[in-house]
Tab-separated table of C-alpha atoms and ligand atoms in Angstrom:
chain	number	residue	atom	x	y	z
Y	9	MET	CA	43.775	38.515	2.793
Y	10	PRO	CA	41.138	37.065	0.528
Y	11	GLY	CA	39.923	39.248	-2.263
Y	12	PRO	CA	36.382	40.642	-2.265
Y	13	GLN	CA	35.262	38.106	-4.900
Y	14	LEU	CA	36.341	35.176	-2.858
Y	15	ARG	CA	34.863	36.579	0.262
Y	16	THR	CA	31.509	36.925	-1.456
Y	17	ARG	CA	31.625	33.355	-2.727
Y	18	GLY	CA	32.538	32.255	0.761
Y	19	LEU	CA	29.530	34.138	2.089
Y	20	ALA	CA	27.270	32.573	-0.556
Y	21	GLY	CA	28.480	29.137	0.383
Y	22	LEU	CA	27.735	29.847	4.091
Y	23	PHE	CA	24.264	30.995	3.208
Y	24	VAL	CA	23.590	27.817	1.326
Y	25	LEU	CA	24.931	25.830	4.178
Y	26	LEU	CA	22.749	27.819	6.698
Y	27	MET	CA	19.628	27.299	4.582
Y	28	GLY	CA	20.383	23.655	4.547
Y	29	VAL	CA	20.606	23.555	8.378
Y	30	LEU	CA	17.759	25.964	9.141
Y	31	SER	CA	15.366	24.447	6.593
Y	32	PRO	CA	15.995	20.803	5.810
Y	33	GLY	CA	12.676	20.735	4.112
Y	34	LEU	CA	14.060	22.945	1.265
Y	35	ALA	CA	16.030	20.132	-0.243
Y	36	GLU	CA	13.110	17.768	0.267
Y	37	ALA	CA	10.721	20.219	-1.421
Y	38	LYS	CA	12.421	19.522	-4.733
Y	39	LYS	CA	11.341	15.831	-4.591
Y	40	LEU	CA	8.069	14.948	-6.327
Y	41	ASN	CA	5.411	13.580	-4.035
Y	42	VAL	CA	3.947	10.458	-5.652
Y	43	ILE	CA	0.979	8.535	-4.269
Y	44	THR	CA	-0.099	5.150	-5.840
Y	45	SER	CA	-3.179	3.156	-5.267
Y	46	THR	CA	-1.268	-0.152	-4.783
Y	47	THR	CA	2.113	-1.256	-3.583
Y	48	ASP	CA	3.115	-2.666	-6.931
Y	49	MET	CA	2.841	0.653	-8.671
Y	50	ALA	CA	4.811	2.304	-5.673
Y	51	ALA	CA	7.508	-0.325	-6.157
Y	52	LEU	CA	7.922	0.584	-9.791
Y	53	VAL	CA	7.920	4.326	-9.043
Y	54	GLN	CA	10.655	3.640	-6.498
Y	55	GLU	CA	12.727	1.754	-9.068
Y	56	VAL	CA	12.838	4.683	-11.576
Y	57	GLY	CA	12.243	7.627	-9.175
Y	58	GLY	CA	15.045	6.737	-6.756
Y	59	GLU	CA	15.965	9.653	-4.416
Y	60	LYS	CA	14.165	12.265	-6.468
Y	61	VAL	CA	10.703	11.183	-5.338
Y	62	ASN	CA	8.724	10.405	-2.115
Y	63	VAL	CA	6.412	7.587	-2.922
Y	64	GLU	CA	3.715	5.812	-0.912
Y	65	ALA	CA	0.897	3.409	-1.637
Y	66	LEU	CA	-2.661	3.898	-0.216
Y	67	ALA	CA	-3.553	0.074	-0.063
Y	68	LYS	CA	-1.375	-2.413	1.716
Y	69	GLY	CA	-0.028	-5.351	-0.290
Y	70	TYR	CA	-2.061	-7.819	1.833
Y	71	GLN	CA	-5.426	-6.104	1.095
Y	72	ASP	CA	-7.880	-6.782	-1.758
Y	73	PRO	CA	-7.270	-3.938	-4.097
Y	74	HIS	CA	-10.957	-3.964	-5.246
Y	75	PHE	CA	-12.142	-3.330	-1.723
Y	76	VAL	CA	-9.948	-1.121	0.363
Y	77	GLU	CA	-11.167	0.655	3.466
Y	78	ALA	CA	-10.499	4.344	3.076
Y	79	LYS	CA	-8.702	5.886	6.086
Y	80	PRO	CA	-8.622	9.580	6.990
Y	81	SER	CA	-4.900	9.625	6.280
Y	82	PHE	CA	-5.609	8.775	2.622
Y	83	LEU	CA	-7.127	12.202	2.127
Y	84	LEU	CA	-4.108	13.987	3.650
Y	85	LYS	CA	-1.799	12.005	1.420
Y	86	LEU	CA	-3.799	12.700	-1.660
Y	87	ARG	CA	-3.842	16.472	-0.884
Y	88	GLN	CA	-0.096	16.573	-0.652
Y	89	SER	CA	0.557	14.675	-3.844
Y	90	ASP	CA	1.963	15.969	-7.164
Y	91	LEU	CA	1.325	12.687	-8.903
Y	92	LEU	CA	-1.411	9.955	-8.386
Y	93	ILE	CA	-0.747	6.676	-10.234
Y	94	VAL	CA	-3.626	4.241	-10.438
Y	95	VAL	CA	-3.977	0.629	-11.717
Y	96	GLY	CA	-7.199	1.585	-13.612
Y	97	LEU	CA	-9.561	-0.625	-15.489
Y	98	GLN	CA	-11.891	-0.044	-12.544
Y	99	LEU	CA	-9.727	-1.815	-10.101
Y	100	GLU	CA	-10.122	0.929	-7.527
Y	101	ILE	CA	-13.684	1.971	-8.555
Y	102	GLY	CA	-15.089	1.036	-5.210
Y	103	TRP	CA	-12.944	3.321	-3.037
Y	104	LEU	CA	-10.742	5.784	-4.767
Y	105	PRO	CA	-12.840	8.092	-7.129
Y	106	ALA	CA	-14.691	9.686	-4.233
Y	107	LEU	CA	-11.507	10.279	-2.328
Y	108	ILE	CA	-9.770	11.969	-5.340
Y	109	THR	CA	-12.756	14.428	-5.471
Y	110	GLN	CA	-12.726	14.939	-1.730
Y	111	SER	CA	-9.071	15.667	-1.669
Y	112	GLY	CA	-9.727	18.884	-3.540
Y	113	ASN	CA	-6.276	18.655	-5.004
Y	114	PRO	CA	-6.475	19.917	-8.580
Y	115	ARG	CA	-3.141	18.285	-9.584
Y	116	ILE	CA	-4.269	14.688	-9.332
Y	117	GLN	CA	-7.909	15.035	-10.602
Y	118	VAL	CA	-8.745	12.507	-13.460
Y	119	GLY	CA	-7.463	14.243	-16.725
Y	120	ALA	CA	-4.986	16.558	-14.802
Y	121	PRO	CA	-1.275	16.178	-15.638
Y	122	GLY	CA	-0.769	14.613	-12.183
Y	123	TYR	CA	-3.149	11.722	-12.726
Y	124	LEU	CA	-1.677	8.691	-14.429
Y	125	ASP	CA	-3.447	5.432	-15.247
Y	126	ALA	CA	-0.820	2.719	-15.601
Y	127	SER	CA	-3.071	0.336	-17.487
Y	128	GLN	CA	-2.460	2.339	-20.728
Y	129	PHE	CA	1.144	0.970	-20.753
Y	130	ALA	CA	0.314	-2.664	-20.014
Y	131	GLN	CA	-0.818	-5.671	-22.058
Y	132	ILE	CA	-4.396	-6.247	-20.843
Y	133	LEU	CA	-5.981	-9.759	-20.991
Y	134	GLU	CA	-9.658	-10.839	-20.800
Y	135	VAL	CA	-10.961	-7.726	-22.444
Y	136	PRO	CA	-14.625	-8.395	-22.963
Y	137	GLN	CA	-15.862	-8.572	-26.439
Y	138	GLY	CA	-19.299	-7.199	-27.224
Y	139	GLN	CA	-21.684	-5.993	-24.793
Y	140	VAL	CA	-20.616	-6.264	-21.101
Y	141	THR	CA	-23.332	-7.646	-18.724
Y	142	ARG	CA	-23.535	-8.292	-14.986
Y	143	ALA	CA	-23.314	-11.973	-15.751
Y	144	MET	CA	-19.670	-11.490	-16.422
Y	145	GLY	CA	-19.135	-10.519	-12.719
Y	146	ASP	CA	-18.904	-7.295	-10.994
Y	147	VAL	CA	-15.346	-6.330	-11.077
Y	148	HIS	CA	-13.617	-6.645	-14.517
Y	149	PRO	CA	-15.898	-4.997	-16.982
Y	150	MET	CA	-12.861	-3.415	-18.932
Y	151	GLY	CA	-10.457	-6.279	-19.034
Y	152	ASN	CA	-8.349	-7.868	-16.338
Y	153	PRO	CA	-6.873	-5.179	-14.005
Y	154	HIS	CA	-4.385	-7.555	-12.406
Y	155	TYR	CA	-1.788	-6.986	-15.090
Y	156	TRP	CA	1.285	-6.265	-13.192
Y	157	LEU	CA	2.338	-9.934	-12.578
Y	158	ASP	CA	4.222	-10.156	-15.869
Y	159	PRO	CA	7.778	-8.786	-16.074
Y	160	GLY	CA	7.031	-7.517	-19.508
Y	161	ASN	CA	4.204	-5.336	-18.162
Y	162	GLY	CA	6.522	-4.315	-15.212
Y	163	ARG	CA	9.038	-3.094	-17.720
Y	164	ARG	CA	6.322	-1.319	-19.900
Y	165	ILE	CA	4.762	0.465	-16.739
Y	166	ALA	CA	8.173	1.469	-15.464
Y	167	ARG	CA	9.060	3.026	-18.718
Y	168	GLY	CA	5.786	4.997	-18.695
Y	169	ILE	CA	6.332	6.168	-15.212
Y	170	ALA	CA	9.854	7.291	-16.026
Y	171	ASN	CA	8.517	9.281	-18.950
Y	172	LYS	CA	5.929	10.849	-16.675
Y	173	LEU	CA	8.403	11.881	-13.887
Y	174	ALA	CA	10.633	13.236	-16.596
Y	175	GLU	CA	7.840	15.365	-17.829
Y	176	MET	CA	6.864	16.607	-14.382
Y	177	ASP	CA	10.483	17.272	-13.218
Y	178	GLN	CA	12.362	18.115	-16.348
Y	179	GLY	CA	15.651	18.840	-14.519
Y	180	ASP	CA	15.880	15.355	-13.527
Y	181	GLY	CA	14.711	13.681	-16.765
Y	182	ALA	CA	18.182	12.068	-17.521
Y	183	TYR	CA	18.163	10.693	-13.923
Y	184	PHE	CA	14.819	8.955	-14.334
Y	185	GLN	CA	15.838	7.527	-17.807
Y	186	GLN	CA	19.123	6.295	-16.500
Y	187	ARG	CA	17.255	4.639	-13.576
Y	188	PHE	CA	14.901	3.051	-16.049
Y	189	GLN	CA	17.808	1.584	-18.052
Y	190	ASP	CA	19.239	0.159	-14.976
Y	191	PHE	CA	15.944	-1.380	-13.897
Y	192	ASP	CA	15.461	-2.760	-17.371
Y	193	LYS	CA	18.837	-4.429	-17.278
Y	194	ARG	CA	18.205	-6.059	-13.818
Y	195	LEU	CA	14.717	-7.143	-14.815
Y	196	THR	CA	16.089	-8.741	-17.943
Y	197	THR	CA	18.659	-10.753	-15.929
Y	198	ALA	CA	15.967	-11.701	-13.295
Y	199	GLU	CA	13.503	-12.732	-16.073
Y	200	GLN	CA	15.970	-15.137	-17.512
Y	201	LYS	CA	16.430	-16.703	-14.108
Y	202	TRP	CA	12.723	-16.883	-13.508
Y	203	ASP	CA	12.013	-18.360	-16.967
Y	204	GLU	CA	14.652	-21.029	-16.324
Y	205	GLU	CA	13.110	-21.974	-12.963
Y	206	MET	CA	9.537	-22.086	-14.389
Y	207	LYS	CA	10.553	-23.998	-17.611
Y	208	PRO	CA	9.948	-27.491	-16.202
Y	209	TYR	CA	6.457	-26.529	-15.190
Y	210	ARG	CA	5.290	-25.130	-18.542
Y	211	GLY	CA	1.733	-26.338	-19.433
Y	212	ARG	CA	0.961	-27.180	-15.820
Y	213	LYS	CA	-2.610	-26.647	-14.759
Y	214	VAL	CA	-3.697	-24.397	-11.828
Y	215	VAL	CA	-6.900	-23.068	-10.400
Y	216	THR	CA	-6.828	-19.563	-8.799
Y	217	TYR	CA	-9.427	-18.096	-6.474
Y	218	HIS	CA	-9.876	-14.823	-8.219
Y	219	ARG	CA	-8.817	-13.922	-11.757
Y	220	SER	CA	-5.547	-12.175	-10.407
Y	221	PHE	CA	-3.229	-14.428	-12.383
Y	222	PRO	CA	-3.623	-14.363	-16.050
Y	223	ASN	CA	-0.595	-12.328	-16.967
Y	224	PHE	CA	1.677	-14.404	-14.773
Y	225	ALA	CA	0.182	-17.669	-16.233
Y	226	GLN	CA	0.677	-16.361	-19.788
Y	227	HIS	CA	4.259	-15.227	-19.232
Y	228	PHE	CA	5.342	-18.566	-17.625
Y	229	GLY	CA	3.165	-20.864	-19.711
Y	230	LEU	CA	0.751	-22.099	-16.970
Y	231	ASP	CA	-2.753	-23.113	-17.746
Y	232	VAL	CA	-5.467	-21.539	-15.539
Y	233	ILE	CA	-8.367	-23.956	-15.948
Y	234	GLY	CA	-10.863	-22.534	-13.369
Y	235	TYR	CA	-11.494	-20.317	-10.425
Y	236	VAL	CA	-12.839	-20.814	-6.818
Y	237	GLU	CA	-15.106	-17.811	-7.459
Y	238	PRO	CA	-17.916	-18.594	-9.955
Y	239	ARG	CA	-17.455	-15.123	-11.384
Y	240	PRO	CA	-15.057	-12.152	-10.600
Y	241	GLY	CA	-16.086	-10.654	-7.216
Y	242	ILE	CA	-18.820	-13.300	-6.538
Y	243	PRO	CA	-18.136	-15.665	-3.569
Y	244	PRO	CA	-17.992	-19.412	-4.026
Y	245	THR	CA	-21.221	-21.344	-4.264
Y	246	PRO	CA	-21.704	-25.167	-3.508
Y	247	SER	CA	-22.679	-25.976	-7.094
Y	248	HIS	CA	-19.747	-24.116	-8.663
Y	249	THR	CA	-17.406	-25.786	-6.090
Y	250	MET	CA	-18.663	-29.249	-7.102
Y	251	GLU	CA	-18.111	-28.437	-10.836
Y	252	LEU	CA	-14.603	-27.161	-10.109
Y	253	VAL	CA	-13.748	-30.306	-8.176
Y	254	ALA	CA	-14.940	-32.518	-11.132
Y	255	LEU	CA	-12.951	-30.411	-13.649
Y	256	MET	CA	-9.835	-30.560	-11.641
Y	257	LYS	CA	-10.020	-34.257	-11.331
Y	258	GLN	CA	-10.683	-34.637	-14.924
Y	259	GLU	CA	-7.828	-32.369	-15.922
Y	260	ASN	CA	-5.470	-33.745	-13.197
Y	261	CYS	CA	-4.917	-30.210	-11.728
Y	262	LYS	CA	-2.898	-30.293	-8.565
Y	263	VAL	CA	-2.431	-26.778	-7.459
Y	264	VAL	CA	-4.956	-24.114	-6.151
Y	265	LEU	CA	-3.657	-20.647	-5.639
Y	266	VAL	CA	-5.348	-18.307	-3.234
Y	267	GLU	CA	-4.739	-14.585	-2.716
Y	268	PRO	CA	-3.978	-13.744	0.872
Y	269	TYR	CA	-7.234	-11.841	1.418
Y	270	PHE	CA	-9.630	-14.810	0.732
Y	271	ASP	CA	-11.105	-17.238	3.127
Y	272	LEU	CA	-9.326	-20.579	2.878
Y	273	LYS	CA	-12.305	-22.745	3.688
Y	274	THR	CA	-13.559	-23.512	0.132
Y	275	PRO	CA	-10.036	-23.782	-1.432
Y	276	GLN	CA	-9.062	-26.254	1.379
Y	277	SER	CA	-12.216	-28.329	0.745
Y	278	VAL	CA	-11.351	-28.344	-2.956
Y	279	GLY	CA	-7.885	-29.351	-2.018
Y	280	ARG	CA	-9.067	-32.242	0.122
Y	281	ALA	CA	-11.420	-33.525	-2.688
Y	282	THR	CA	-8.824	-33.351	-5.361
Y	283	GLY	CA	-5.469	-33.924	-3.542
Y	284	ALA	CA	-4.363	-30.491	-4.857
Y	285	GLN	CA	-1.859	-28.287	-2.988
Y	286	VAL	CA	-3.440	-25.128	-1.599
Y	287	VAL	CA	-0.985	-22.294	-1.943
Y	288	VAL	CA	-1.475	-18.729	-0.627
Y	289	TYR	CA	0.572	-16.761	-3.264
Y	290	LEU	CA	1.160	-12.946	-3.251
Y	291	PRO	CA	-0.305	-10.835	-5.973
Y	292	SER	CA	1.283	-7.859	-4.592
Y	293	VAL	CA	4.529	-6.346	-3.131
Y	294	GLY	CA	4.165	-6.154	0.661
Y	295	GLY	CA	1.795	-9.194	0.895
Y	296	GLU	CA	4.423	-10.589	3.258
Y	297	LYS	CA	6.943	-8.383	5.018
Y	298	GLN	CA	10.037	-9.786	3.377
Y	299	VAL	CA	8.575	-8.990	-0.161
Y	300	THR	CA	9.618	-5.347	-0.367
Y	301	ASN	CA	10.106	-4.774	-4.153
Y	302	TYR	CA	9.124	-5.921	-7.629
Y	303	PHE	CA	11.841	-8.559	-7.947
Y	304	GLU	CA	11.052	-10.179	-4.520
Y	305	LEU	CA	7.532	-10.553	-5.521
Y	306	PHE	CA	8.458	-12.986	-8.371
Y	307	ASP	CA	11.083	-14.658	-6.379
Y	308	TYR	CA	8.503	-15.430	-3.680
Y	309	ASP	CA	5.734	-16.693	-5.886
Y	310	ILE	CA	7.992	-18.715	-8.134
Y	311	ASN	CA	9.576	-20.431	-5.121
Y	312	LEU	CA	6.122	-21.288	-3.811
Y	313	LEU	CA	4.810	-22.511	-7.157
Y	314	THR	CA	7.763	-24.680	-7.971
Y	315	LYS	CA	7.589	-26.303	-4.521
Y	316	ALA	CA	3.738	-26.888	-4.926
Y	317	PHE	CA	4.170	-28.479	-8.372
Y	318	ASP	CA	6.936	-30.688	-7.028
Y	319	ALA	CA	4.772	-31.874	-4.101
Y	320	GLY	CA	1.730	-32.407	-6.279
Y	321	LYS	CA	3.379	-34.802	-8.816
N	428	ZN	ZN1	-10.065	-8.498	-9.796
């Protein structure tokens, strides 16, 4: 016959088991609900948050992050979130601030503990000096917000996210830090491979459509000599395109990189005029179905780039 103590423990165990069966949401409820503006931030949250978070991005990886069409489902997702992570530097200014207000979720309002601007962790390029005017373009008044395409920034952002998750879910702090250490290790290994693959192409000149590429270019030693857009957020003009073609001929630039959400007409005419390869590269995770995480993003772009450089010799 089991003693009374053992019987009690058995009953408690049965109770826990029953609760698990009757309300599977109970175990789920312990997870932090994280929403991010873009897929790249979601990918980094997934790396350090593992199974202790539910994470989803609002924008798709193939969308222009400056101009995302808000869907009703965005509000629902924002309402249910414990933590909102944004790229910041006004990247999302055209679509996100109104949604945050409308969500009515006090946890994720600007300045609340559940609002995290990831740009604070990253190295930011093209920060305007002196007074900012409209002549500089419409969309990058605080520095370049496309900062995640540098493994060094990926590491810094992931560390910032791990610290934030640990602050919000203190019981799992060690778990998040351990996940970050593991990510850091895998990233260092991958970085050595990427650096090696890109080494023969250091100093190569490229043109990009939008200024989405400065951190990648800096990390891998590429030289971005011009842009298909005359200014950030301003569509191509015939006179600017002519100047760009002349510059590319003069500098012997043989690669034009285009983000997947821009019209290919102007880049292709530039390619025809200069003999340059026109490459649709991915600025974000999810830009193509097979690119499902931060590592695959670099694998994909480096593969495209090295092929384009070889073809353009
Ligand atoms: Zn931009």
